Short mmCIF file of C-alpha atoms and ligand atoms in Angstrom, two decimals:
data_model
loop_
_atom_site.label_atom_id
_atom_site.label_comp_id
_atom_site.label_asym_id
_atom_site.label_seq_id
_atom_site.Cartn_x
_atom_site.Cartn_y
_atom_site.Cartn_z
CA UNK F 29 -3.11 7.17 253.50
CA UNK F 30 -6.65 8.76 254.45
CA UNK F 31 -9.62 6.86 255.72
CA UNK F 32 -12.50 6.25 253.08
CA UNK F 33 -14.87 8.96 253.51
CA UNK F 34 -18.54 9.60 252.62
CA UNK F 35 -19.01 11.14 249.04
CA UNK F 36 -20.05 14.71 249.23
CA UNK F 37 -23.39 15.33 247.55
CA UNK F 38 -24.91 11.91 247.23
CA UNK F 39 -25.47 8.73 249.01
CA UNK F 40 -24.59 5.23 248.37
CA UNK F 41 -26.44 2.48 250.21
CA UNK F 42 -25.52 -1.27 250.59
CA UNK F 43 -27.97 -3.88 250.97
CA UNK F 44 -27.04 -7.42 252.17
CA UNK F 45 -28.15 -10.15 254.45
CA UNK F 46 -25.75 -12.61 255.97
CA UNK F 47 -28.41 -15.41 256.07
CA UNK F 48 -28.42 -15.41 252.33
CA UNK F 49 -24.54 -16.64 252.26
CA UNK F 50 -25.17 -19.69 254.25
CA UNK F 51 -27.31 -21.80 251.70
CA UNK F 52 -25.65 -24.45 249.51
CA UNK F 53 -26.64 -25.49 245.93
CA UNK F 54 -24.60 -28.34 246.28
CA UNK F 55 -20.92 -29.39 246.88
CA UNK F 56 -19.73 -29.00 242.99
CA UNK F 57 -22.57 -26.66 241.81
CA UNK F 58 -20.87 -23.49 240.51
CA UNK F 59 -23.18 -21.08 241.98
CA UNK F 60 -21.70 -20.60 245.37
CA UNK F 61 -23.57 -17.93 247.67
CA UNK F 62 -20.40 -18.04 249.77
CA UNK F 63 -18.73 -15.56 247.05
CA UNK F 64 -21.07 -12.95 248.64
CA UNK F 65 -19.41 -13.16 252.13
CA UNK F 66 -15.84 -13.00 250.45
CA UNK F 67 -16.88 -9.86 248.40
CA UNK F 68 -18.32 -8.25 251.60
CA UNK F 69 -15.29 -8.74 253.63
CA UNK F 70 -13.02 -7.38 251.14
CA UNK F 71 -15.34 -4.12 250.73
CA UNK F 72 -15.43 -4.02 254.53
CA UNK F 73 -11.47 -4.58 254.71
CA UNK F 74 -11.13 -1.64 252.52
CA UNK F 75 -12.89 0.28 255.08
CA UNK F 76 -15.89 1.16 252.51
CA UNK F 77 -18.78 0.65 254.80
CA UNK F 78 -18.04 4.02 256.50
CA UNK F 79 -18.80 5.66 253.40
CA UNK F 80 -22.40 4.14 252.72
CA UNK F 81 -25.60 3.55 254.53
CA UNK F 82 -25.47 -0.19 255.37
CA UNK F 83 -28.85 -2.19 255.60
CA UNK F 84 -29.44 -5.65 256.60
CA UNK F 85 -31.77 -7.04 253.68
CA UNK F 86 -35.17 -8.13 254.88
CA UNK F 87 -37.11 -11.11 253.32
CA UNK F 88 -39.61 -10.09 250.32
CA UNK F 89 -42.82 -10.72 251.09
CA UNK F 90 -45.10 -13.16 249.18
CA UNK F 91 -47.31 -10.47 247.82
CA UNK F 92 -44.19 -8.50 246.62
CA UNK F 93 -42.92 -11.56 244.95
CA UNK F 94 -46.28 -12.06 243.32
CA UNK F 95 -46.00 -9.00 241.61
CA UNK F 96 -44.38 -10.74 238.90
CA UNK F 97 -44.23 -14.39 239.88
CA UNK F 98 -47.50 -16.65 239.87
CA UNK F 99 -48.88 -17.97 242.73
CA UNK F 100 -48.98 -21.48 241.67
CA UNK F 101 -45.15 -20.98 241.45
CA UNK F 102 -44.63 -19.47 244.62
CA UNK F 103 -46.70 -21.70 246.42
CA UNK F 104 -44.88 -24.65 245.27
CA UNK F 105 -41.66 -22.98 245.87
CA UNK F 106 -42.45 -22.31 249.42
CA UNK F 107 -43.43 -25.89 250.19
CA UNK F 108 -41.17 -28.16 248.07
CA UNK F 109 -38.50 -29.95 250.51
CA UNK F 110 -35.26 -31.06 248.85
CA UNK F 111 -35.46 -34.37 248.14
CA UNK F 112 -32.02 -36.55 247.86
CA UNK F 113 -31.85 -37.40 243.85
CA UNK F 114 -29.42 -40.16 243.10
CA UNK F 115 -26.65 -38.66 241.24
CA UNK F 116 -27.13 -40.53 237.90
CA UNK F 117 -30.92 -39.46 237.85
CA UNK F 118 -30.03 -35.73 238.10
CA UNK F 119 -31.63 -34.00 235.18
CA UNK F 120 -33.27 -36.82 233.82
CA UNK F 121 -36.43 -36.73 236.20
CA UNK F 122 -39.14 -35.71 233.48
CA UNK F 123 -41.29 -34.61 236.16
CA UNK F 124 -39.79 -31.57 237.16
CA UNK F 125 -42.37 -29.15 238.05
CA UNK F 126 -41.63 -25.33 237.35
CA UNK F 127 -37.97 -26.79 236.19
CA UNK F 128 -37.29 -27.21 239.86
CA UNK F 129 -34.97 -30.28 241.21
CA UNK F 130 -32.74 -30.64 238.19
CA UNK F 131 -29.09 -29.89 237.94
CA UNK F 132 -28.96 -25.76 237.37
CA UNK F 133 -31.76 -25.47 239.81
CA UNK F 134 -31.67 -27.90 242.70
CA UNK F 135 -34.02 -28.00 245.80
CA UNK F 136 -31.72 -27.13 248.84
CA UNK F 137 -32.51 -26.77 252.33
CA UNK F 138 -33.92 -22.85 252.95
CA UNK F 139 -34.24 -22.32 249.31
CA UNK F 140 -37.34 -19.97 249.88
CA UNK F 141 -35.37 -18.16 252.47
CA UNK F 142 -32.65 -17.62 250.05
CA UNK F 143 -34.80 -16.42 247.12
CA UNK F 144 -36.92 -14.02 249.42
CA UNK F 145 -33.81 -12.51 250.95
CA UNK F 146 -32.28 -12.07 247.36
CA UNK F 147 -35.46 -10.29 246.23
CA UNK F 148 -35.79 -8.30 249.47
CA UNK F 149 -32.28 -6.90 249.25
CA UNK F 150 -33.14 -5.72 245.71
CA UNK F 151 -36.47 -4.01 246.55
CA UNK F 152 -34.98 -2.36 249.58
CA UNK F 153 -32.52 -0.81 247.05
CA UNK F 154 -35.39 0.08 244.60
CA UNK F 155 -37.38 1.64 247.43
CA UNK F 156 -34.15 3.66 248.30
CA UNK F 157 -34.05 4.95 245.06
CA UNK F 158 -37.92 5.46 244.84
CA UNK F 159 -37.81 7.90 247.94
CA UNK F 160 -34.26 9.50 246.61
CA UNK F 161 -32.83 8.40 249.97
CA UNK F 162 -30.21 7.14 248.14
CA UNK F 163 -28.43 7.84 244.67
CA UNK F 164 -26.75 4.73 244.07
CA UNK F 165 -28.13 1.62 245.91
CA UNK F 166 -26.00 -1.68 245.61
CA UNK F 167 -27.55 -5.34 246.06
CA UNK F 168 -24.78 -7.78 245.25
CA UNK F 169 -26.98 -10.68 246.38
CA UNK F 170 -29.55 -10.11 243.61
CA UNK F 171 -28.89 -9.81 240.00
CA UNK F 172 -30.99 -13.10 238.98
CA UNK F 173 -32.10 -12.42 235.58
CA UNK F 174 -33.11 -16.03 234.13
CA UNK F 175 -36.16 -16.44 236.59
CA UNK F 176 -39.43 -16.59 234.72
CA UNK F 177 -42.91 -15.78 235.99
CA UNK F 178 -43.55 -19.41 236.75
CA UNK F 179 -40.14 -21.22 236.30
CA UNK F 180 -36.80 -21.32 237.40
CA UNK F 181 -33.90 -21.33 235.16
CA UNK F 182 -30.12 -21.27 235.10
CA UNK F 183 -29.59 -21.04 239.00
CA UNK F 184 -32.19 -18.27 239.38
CA UNK F 185 -35.68 -19.17 241.15
CA UNK F 186 -37.07 -15.47 241.80
CA UNK F 187 -36.18 -12.65 239.67
CA UNK F 188 -35.07 -9.92 241.84
CA UNK F 189 -34.45 -7.52 239.15
CA UNK F 190 -37.99 -7.66 237.79
CA UNK F 191 -39.69 -7.28 241.09
CA UNK F 192 -37.27 -4.17 241.79
CA UNK F 193 -37.75 -2.53 238.47
CA UNK F 194 -41.77 -2.95 238.87
CA UNK F 195 -41.19 -0.93 242.32
CA UNK F 196 -39.02 1.39 240.26
CA UNK F 197 -41.89 1.97 237.74
CA UNK F 198 -44.37 3.33 240.46
CA UNK F 199 -42.27 6.49 240.73
CA UNK F 200 -40.06 6.24 237.50
CA UNK F 201 -41.46 6.77 233.86
CA UNK F 202 -38.64 4.95 232.12
CA UNK F 203 -36.21 2.66 233.39
CA UNK F 204 -33.05 1.47 231.61
CA UNK F 205 -31.86 -2.03 232.59
CA UNK F 206 -28.29 -3.12 231.43
CA UNK F 207 -26.74 -6.55 231.85
CA UNK F 208 -23.09 -7.31 231.75
CA UNK F 209 -23.21 -10.76 232.90
CA UNK F 210 -21.86 -13.21 230.26
CA UNK F 211 -25.02 -14.65 230.15
CA UNK F 212 -28.06 -13.30 228.10
CA UNK F 213 -30.56 -11.50 230.63
CA UNK F 214 -33.56 -13.50 228.82
CA UNK F 215 -35.90 -13.31 232.08
CA UNK F 216 -35.75 -9.53 232.67
CA UNK F 217 -36.12 -8.93 228.65
CA UNK F 218 -39.09 -11.27 228.41
CA UNK F 219 -41.02 -9.58 231.55
CA UNK F 220 -40.72 -6.21 229.92
CA UNK F 221 -41.27 -7.22 226.11
CA UNK F 222 -44.62 -5.32 226.16
CA UNK F 223 -43.93 -2.19 227.74
CA UNK F 224 -41.96 1.10 226.37
CA UNK F 225 -41.24 1.93 229.95
CA UNK F 226 -38.42 -0.13 230.41
CA UNK F 227 -35.63 -0.53 227.70
CA UNK F 228 -33.30 -3.81 228.09
CA UNK F 229 -29.75 -4.19 226.79
CA UNK F 230 -27.69 -7.26 227.63
CA UNK F 231 -24.22 -7.75 226.58
CA UNK F 232 -23.35 -11.72 226.06
CA UNK F 233 -22.03 -14.52 225.01
CA UNK F 234 -23.93 -15.85 222.19
CA UNK F 235 -23.89 -19.42 220.58
CA UNK F 236 -27.35 -20.54 220.28
CA UNK F 237 -26.38 -24.41 220.26
CA UNK F 238 -23.39 -24.17 222.71
CA UNK F 239 -24.10 -21.74 225.29
CA UNK F 240 -26.88 -21.35 227.82
CA UNK F 241 -29.55 -19.81 227.32
CA UNK F 242 -29.28 -19.57 223.52
CA UNK F 243 -31.45 -16.44 223.00
CA UNK F 244 -30.31 -12.73 222.74
CA UNK F 245 -29.30 -12.60 218.84
CA UNK F 246 -28.75 -9.05 217.47
CA UNK F 247 -32.20 -8.91 215.81
CA UNK F 248 -34.38 -10.21 218.90
CA UNK F 249 -35.46 -6.75 219.50
CA UNK F 250 -39.02 -7.46 220.99
CA UNK F 251 -41.98 -9.01 219.67
CA UNK F 252 -42.32 -6.83 216.01
CA UNK F 253 -46.09 -5.73 215.78
CA UNK F 254 -47.08 -2.27 215.56
CA UNK F 255 -49.64 -2.93 218.11
CA UNK F 256 -46.88 -3.71 220.84
CA UNK F 257 -45.36 -0.59 222.49
CA UNK F 258 -42.39 -2.56 223.56
CA UNK F 259 -41.33 -3.50 220.37
CA UNK F 260 -37.60 -2.45 219.64
CA UNK F 261 -36.95 -1.85 223.29
CA UNK F 262 -34.97 -4.82 223.72
CA UNK F 263 -31.23 -4.56 222.58
CA UNK F 264 -29.17 -7.54 222.39
CA UNK F 265 -25.38 -7.47 222.09
CA UNK F 266 -24.05 -10.94 221.10
CA UNK F 267 -20.38 -11.55 221.58
CA UNK F 268 -17.97 -14.16 221.06
CA UNK F 269 -15.09 -15.74 223.19
CA UNK F 270 -12.28 -13.68 224.44
CA UNK F 271 -13.29 -9.95 224.07
CA UNK F 272 -10.93 -7.41 225.81
CA UNK F 273 -11.69 -4.54 228.10
CA UNK F 274 -10.86 -2.28 225.37
CA UNK F 275 -13.43 -3.66 222.63
CA UNK F 276 -16.24 -4.24 225.53
CA UNK F 277 -15.88 -0.67 226.79
CA UNK F 278 -15.77 0.78 223.25
CA UNK F 279 -19.21 -1.10 222.53
CA UNK F 280 -20.76 -0.21 226.02
CA UNK F 281 -19.99 3.35 225.96
CA UNK F 282 -21.32 3.68 222.27
CA UNK F 283 -24.37 1.72 222.63
CA UNK F 284 -25.47 2.57 226.34
CA UNK F 285 -24.67 6.36 225.39
CA UNK F 286 -26.70 6.36 222.28
CA UNK F 287 -29.50 4.40 224.31
CA UNK F 288 -29.56 7.18 227.03
CA UNK F 289 -29.55 9.99 224.68
CA UNK F 290 -32.70 8.44 222.86
CA UNK F 291 -34.71 7.03 225.42
CA UNK F 292 -33.92 9.49 228.30
CA UNK F 293 -34.19 7.04 231.23
CA UNK F 294 -34.85 8.26 234.72
CA UNK F 295 -33.37 5.44 236.59
CA UNK F 296 -30.99 2.73 235.40
CA UNK F 297 -30.61 -0.87 237.00
CA UNK F 298 -27.25 -2.40 236.19
CA UNK F 299 -26.60 -5.82 236.52
CA UNK F 300 -23.01 -6.69 237.09
CA UNK F 301 -22.42 -10.18 236.56
CA UNK F 302 -18.81 -10.88 237.16
CA UNK F 303 -18.64 -14.14 235.16
CA UNK F 304 -17.87 -11.83 232.06
CA UNK F 305 -14.43 -11.60 233.73
CA UNK F 306 -11.49 -13.64 232.28
CA UNK F 307 -11.13 -16.68 234.37
CA UNK F 308 -14.53 -17.39 235.43
CA UNK F 309 -15.26 -20.95 235.79
CA UNK F 310 -18.18 -20.78 233.19
CA UNK F 311 -17.58 -17.51 231.45
CA UNK F 312 -15.57 -17.14 227.99
CA UNK F 313 -14.61 -13.47 227.62
CA UNK F 314 -10.99 -11.60 228.79
CA UNK F 315 -12.43 -9.06 230.81
CA UNK F 316 -10.36 -7.34 233.54
CA UNK F 317 -11.49 -5.86 236.88
CA UNK F 318 -10.75 -2.33 235.26
CA UNK F 319 -12.82 -2.97 232.24
CA UNK F 320 -16.01 -4.48 234.02
CA UNK F 321 -15.78 -1.65 236.69
CA UNK F 322 -15.57 0.79 233.63
CA UNK F 323 -19.27 -0.14 232.76
CA UNK F 324 -19.96 0.96 236.27
CA UNK F 325 -18.24 4.17 236.02
CA UNK F 326 -19.93 5.26 232.80
CA UNK F 327 -23.34 4.64 234.39
CA UNK F 328 -22.50 6.55 237.17
CA UNK F 329 -21.44 9.12 235.02
CA UNK F 330 -25.06 9.54 233.45
CA UNK F 331 -25.94 11.19 236.74
CA UNK F 332 -29.26 9.12 237.17
CA UNK F 333 -30.48 7.41 240.05
CA UNK F 334 -28.50 3.98 239.83
CA UNK F 335 -29.00 0.30 241.06
CA UNK F 336 -26.30 -2.38 241.18
CA UNK F 337 -27.29 -5.87 241.11
CA UNK F 338 -24.84 -8.88 241.42
CA UNK F 339 -25.46 -11.87 239.31
CA UNK F 340 -23.34 -14.67 237.93
CA UNK F 341 -19.54 -15.09 239.02
CA UNK F 342 -17.93 -18.60 239.59
CA UNK F 343 -14.44 -17.90 240.57
CA UNK F 344 -15.21 -16.12 243.91
CA UNK F 345 -11.89 -14.65 244.23
CA UNK F 346 -12.40 -12.66 241.10
CA UNK F 347 -16.20 -11.89 241.98
CA UNK F 348 -14.91 -10.05 245.13
CA UNK F 349 -12.47 -8.13 243.19
CA UNK F 350 -14.89 -7.05 240.79
CA UNK F 351 -17.65 -6.04 243.30
CA UNK F 352 -15.03 -4.44 245.79
CA UNK F 353 -13.69 -2.10 243.00
CA UNK F 354 -17.49 -1.43 241.78
CA UNK F 355 -18.45 -0.62 245.20
CA UNK F 356 -15.48 2.07 245.29
CA UNK F 357 -16.56 3.60 242.07
CA UNK F 358 -19.99 3.82 243.29
CA UNK F 359 -18.81 5.82 246.57
CA UNK F 360 -16.00 7.52 243.91
CA UNK F 361 -13.06 6.47 246.28
CA UNK F 362 -11.58 4.32 243.40
CA UNK F 363 -8.34 6.45 243.30
CA UNK F 364 -8.04 6.30 246.79
CA UNK F 365 -8.01 2.91 247.74
CA UNK F 366 -4.76 0.80 247.52
CA UNK F 367 -4.48 -1.52 244.51
CA UNK F 368 -2.77 -3.94 246.92
CA UNK F 369 -5.35 -6.03 248.70
CA UNK F 370 -5.58 -5.22 252.61
CA UNK F 371 -3.04 -7.24 254.65
CA UNK F 372 -5.54 -7.83 257.35
CA UNK F 373 -8.53 -9.39 254.77
CA UNK F 374 -9.98 -12.45 255.88
CA UNK F 375 -9.46 -15.16 253.70
CA UNK F 376 -6.41 -13.54 252.10
CA UNK F 377 -5.09 -16.67 250.70
CA UNK F 378 -8.04 -17.35 248.79
CA UNK F 379 -6.99 -14.31 246.40
CA UNK F 380 -3.45 -15.96 245.27
CA UNK F 381 -2.27 -12.59 243.89
CA UNK F 382 -2.08 -9.90 246.28
CA UNK F 383 -3.70 -7.14 243.96
CA UNK F 384 -7.17 -5.90 243.09
CA UNK F 385 -6.12 -6.14 239.40
CA UNK F 386 -4.59 -9.28 238.53
CA UNK F 387 -3.16 -9.23 234.76
CA UNK F 388 -4.66 -11.65 232.12
CA UNK F 389 -1.44 -13.79 232.38
CA UNK F 390 -1.81 -14.05 236.58
CA UNK F 391 -5.25 -14.92 235.75
CA UNK F 392 -5.16 -17.24 232.62
CA UNK F 393 -1.45 -17.91 232.30
CA UNK F 394 -2.43 -17.94 228.50
CA UNK F 395 -5.46 -15.57 227.50
CA UNK F 396 -8.17 -17.06 225.50
CA UNK F 397 -8.07 -16.23 221.92
CA UNK F 398 -10.38 -13.15 220.80
CA UNK F 399 -12.95 -14.06 218.44
CA UNK F 400 -14.38 -10.75 217.95
CA UNK F 401 -13.30 -8.97 214.91
CA UNK F 402 -13.38 -5.19 214.93
CA UNK F 403 -15.80 -5.41 211.88
CA UNK F 404 -18.34 -7.23 213.66
CA UNK F 405 -18.40 -5.04 216.53
CA UNK F 406 -19.12 -1.97 214.06
CA UNK F 407 -21.92 -4.09 212.41
CA UNK F 408 -23.47 -4.44 216.04
CA UNK F 409 -23.08 -0.87 216.77
CA UNK F 410 -24.56 -0.07 213.57
CA UNK F 411 -27.77 -2.72 214.11
CA UNK F 412 -28.26 -0.89 217.14
CA UNK F 413 -28.19 2.71 216.00
CA UNK F 414 -30.71 1.70 213.35
CA UNK F 415 -32.97 0.03 215.80
CA UNK F 416 -32.99 3.24 218.16
CA UNK F 417 -34.67 5.19 215.26
CA UNK F 418 -37.58 3.34 216.46
CA UNK F 419 -37.49 4.41 219.90
CA UNK F 420 -38.65 7.70 221.30
CA UNK F 421 -38.94 8.96 225.02
C1 ZL4 K 527 -23.88 -27.69 237.08
O1 ZL4 K 527 -20.83 -29.43 238.41
O2 ZL4 K 527 -26.17 -25.12 230.02
C2 ZL4 K 527 -24.78 -28.02 237.98
C3 ZL4 K 527 -24.33 -26.81 236.38
C4 ZL4 K 527 -24.23 -28.74 238.92
C5 ZL4 K 527 -22.70 -30.60 239.94
C6 ZL4 K 527 -23.02 -31.97 239.66
C7 ZL4 K 527 -23.96 -32.06 238.36
C8 ZL4 K 527 -23.35 -32.53 237.03
C9 ZL4 K 527 -21.84 -26.63 235.28
C10 ZL4 K 527 -23.18 -26.23 235.35
C11 ZL4 K 527 -24.19 -32.60 235.78
C12 ZL4 K 527 -24.15 -31.02 235.43
C13 ZL4 K 527 -24.98 -30.93 234.11
N1 ZL4 K 527 -23.09 -29.26 239.04
C14 ZL4 K 527 -25.08 -29.51 234.11
C15 ZL4 K 527 -28.27 -27.14 229.56
C16 ZL4 K 527 -27.63 -27.70 230.86
C17 ZL4 K 527 -28.04 -28.60 231.64
C18 ZL4 K 527 -27.42 -28.98 232.83
O3 ZL4 K 527 -24.72 -16.47 235.52
N2 ZL4 K 527 -26.03 -29.29 232.93
C19 ZL4 K 527 -27.92 -26.45 230.75
C20 ZL4 K 527 -26.84 -22.37 233.37
C21 ZL4 K 527 -26.29 -23.41 232.26
C22 ZL4 K 527 -27.00 -25.23 231.01
C23 ZL4 K 527 -26.07 -21.33 233.38
C24 ZL4 K 527 -26.12 -18.87 234.47
C25 ZL4 K 527 -26.53 -17.98 235.29
C26 ZL4 K 527 -26.61 -16.71 235.32
C27 ZL4 K 527 -26.89 -15.61 236.46
C28 ZL4 K 527 -26.76 -20.19 234.47
N3 ZL4 K 527 -27.11 -24.44 231.93
C29 ZL4 K 527 -26.10 -28.13 230.67
C30 ZL4 K 527 -25.41 -28.24 231.73
C31 ZL4 K 527 -22.03 -28.96 238.13
C32 ZL4 K 527 -22.37 -28.13 237.46
C33 ZL4 K 527 -21.64 -27.57 236.40
C34 ZL4 K 527 -23.86 -25.28 234.29
N4 ZL4 K 527 -24.78 -24.95 233.97
C35 ZL4 K 527 -22.88 -24.45 233.47
N5 ZL4 K 527 -23.80 -23.82 232.76
C36 ZL4 K 527 -25.02 -23.90 232.91
O4 ZL4 K 527 -26.63 -16.02 234.38
C37 ZL4 K 527 -26.79 -16.06 238.08
CA1 CA K 528 -25.67 -10.19 229.74
ZN1 ZN K 529 -24.22 -15.53 234.27
#
């Protein structure tokens, strides 16, 4: 077996900061920054760091965050201290400023550092792309797509993706944002609602009354008035429980292929939330590591500057598998790495099975029922195709 070597003709950069991983949302909170440690350790165990430029992410500055976020919100975020909240009062406090301090977005020790390191990694990645020093830049600590200008939402406080895309827009005329997290990428969509320089497309579980955040219907495509240049520039792909690799990849390739043809982006930002994998604590899909990774592979084949962000992912062993496989795709060594996990990988017992590609049976016992009839998927493709007639690069 030969060592993993640098890809010929292009550069991959990897942006992370171990200080981000030590933060805790709370014992039983689903978001575990520690999953970044597990992911990185598997990536390093495969020897992939030798094939990339590795950077310790810096903290984003206040001014950089203020490119998107309101200063009122940032000032508050920078000064609030965690207050122990009695368990039975959690999420019932009517005085939550900026949606901070509830059970989804708790206040914890070092919150502002955690947020600014996540955004710092995303910004470093964006700058490497802008200055053409990387062809693919990876920021697994980013991808926090729900945060709003002046509000925390769904485990997200600072929208590192929006801040990074704003950086890309200084050099790139058109940016395509793609979101394969199981949740709707509402914060990013909303931030770019009124520009035709960013197209957003999110694939997500959609059930307005029972699944967070409840937005992202097929016909929510941006404010529909002729004055708004951003009209038609939001694509939503609402899905149901149990979608499979085969169906997802058909949809992804068809829809993203057509968008790239029509919109002609000059850079792509891909949010790789791993909660769309089978067996995720919060997710509902039947995707395997292969199917999730196929989305990254498809984007890479577009031959455009590419940023890979992390995002959701609540079963750490599967998050680590997916982001390891996707790092290997970025480097182009996916055929070369062993599908058996390296013997010496730290936390080896965390992974349960010794393969990078567990089967659905191994993950779930019994796969979740697929509630995505083929006819519905065809209707989605047709809607998007018609929507794209209004889009012109
Ligand atoms: C938890 O066990 O659907 C938070 C959140 C904390 C610890 C103990 C508190 C118990 C599941 C979720 C009370 C929990 C009540 N703890 C949570 C409407 C809700 C109000 C809050 O992947 N309750 C809100 C957010 C979603 C809601 C998903 C995805 C982020 C991303 C990008 C964000 N919020 C109902 C839920 C637990 C918890 C257990 C939880 N929260 C599951 N889904 C939500 O897209 C990073
Ligand atoms: Ca999504
Ligand atoms: Zn999610």
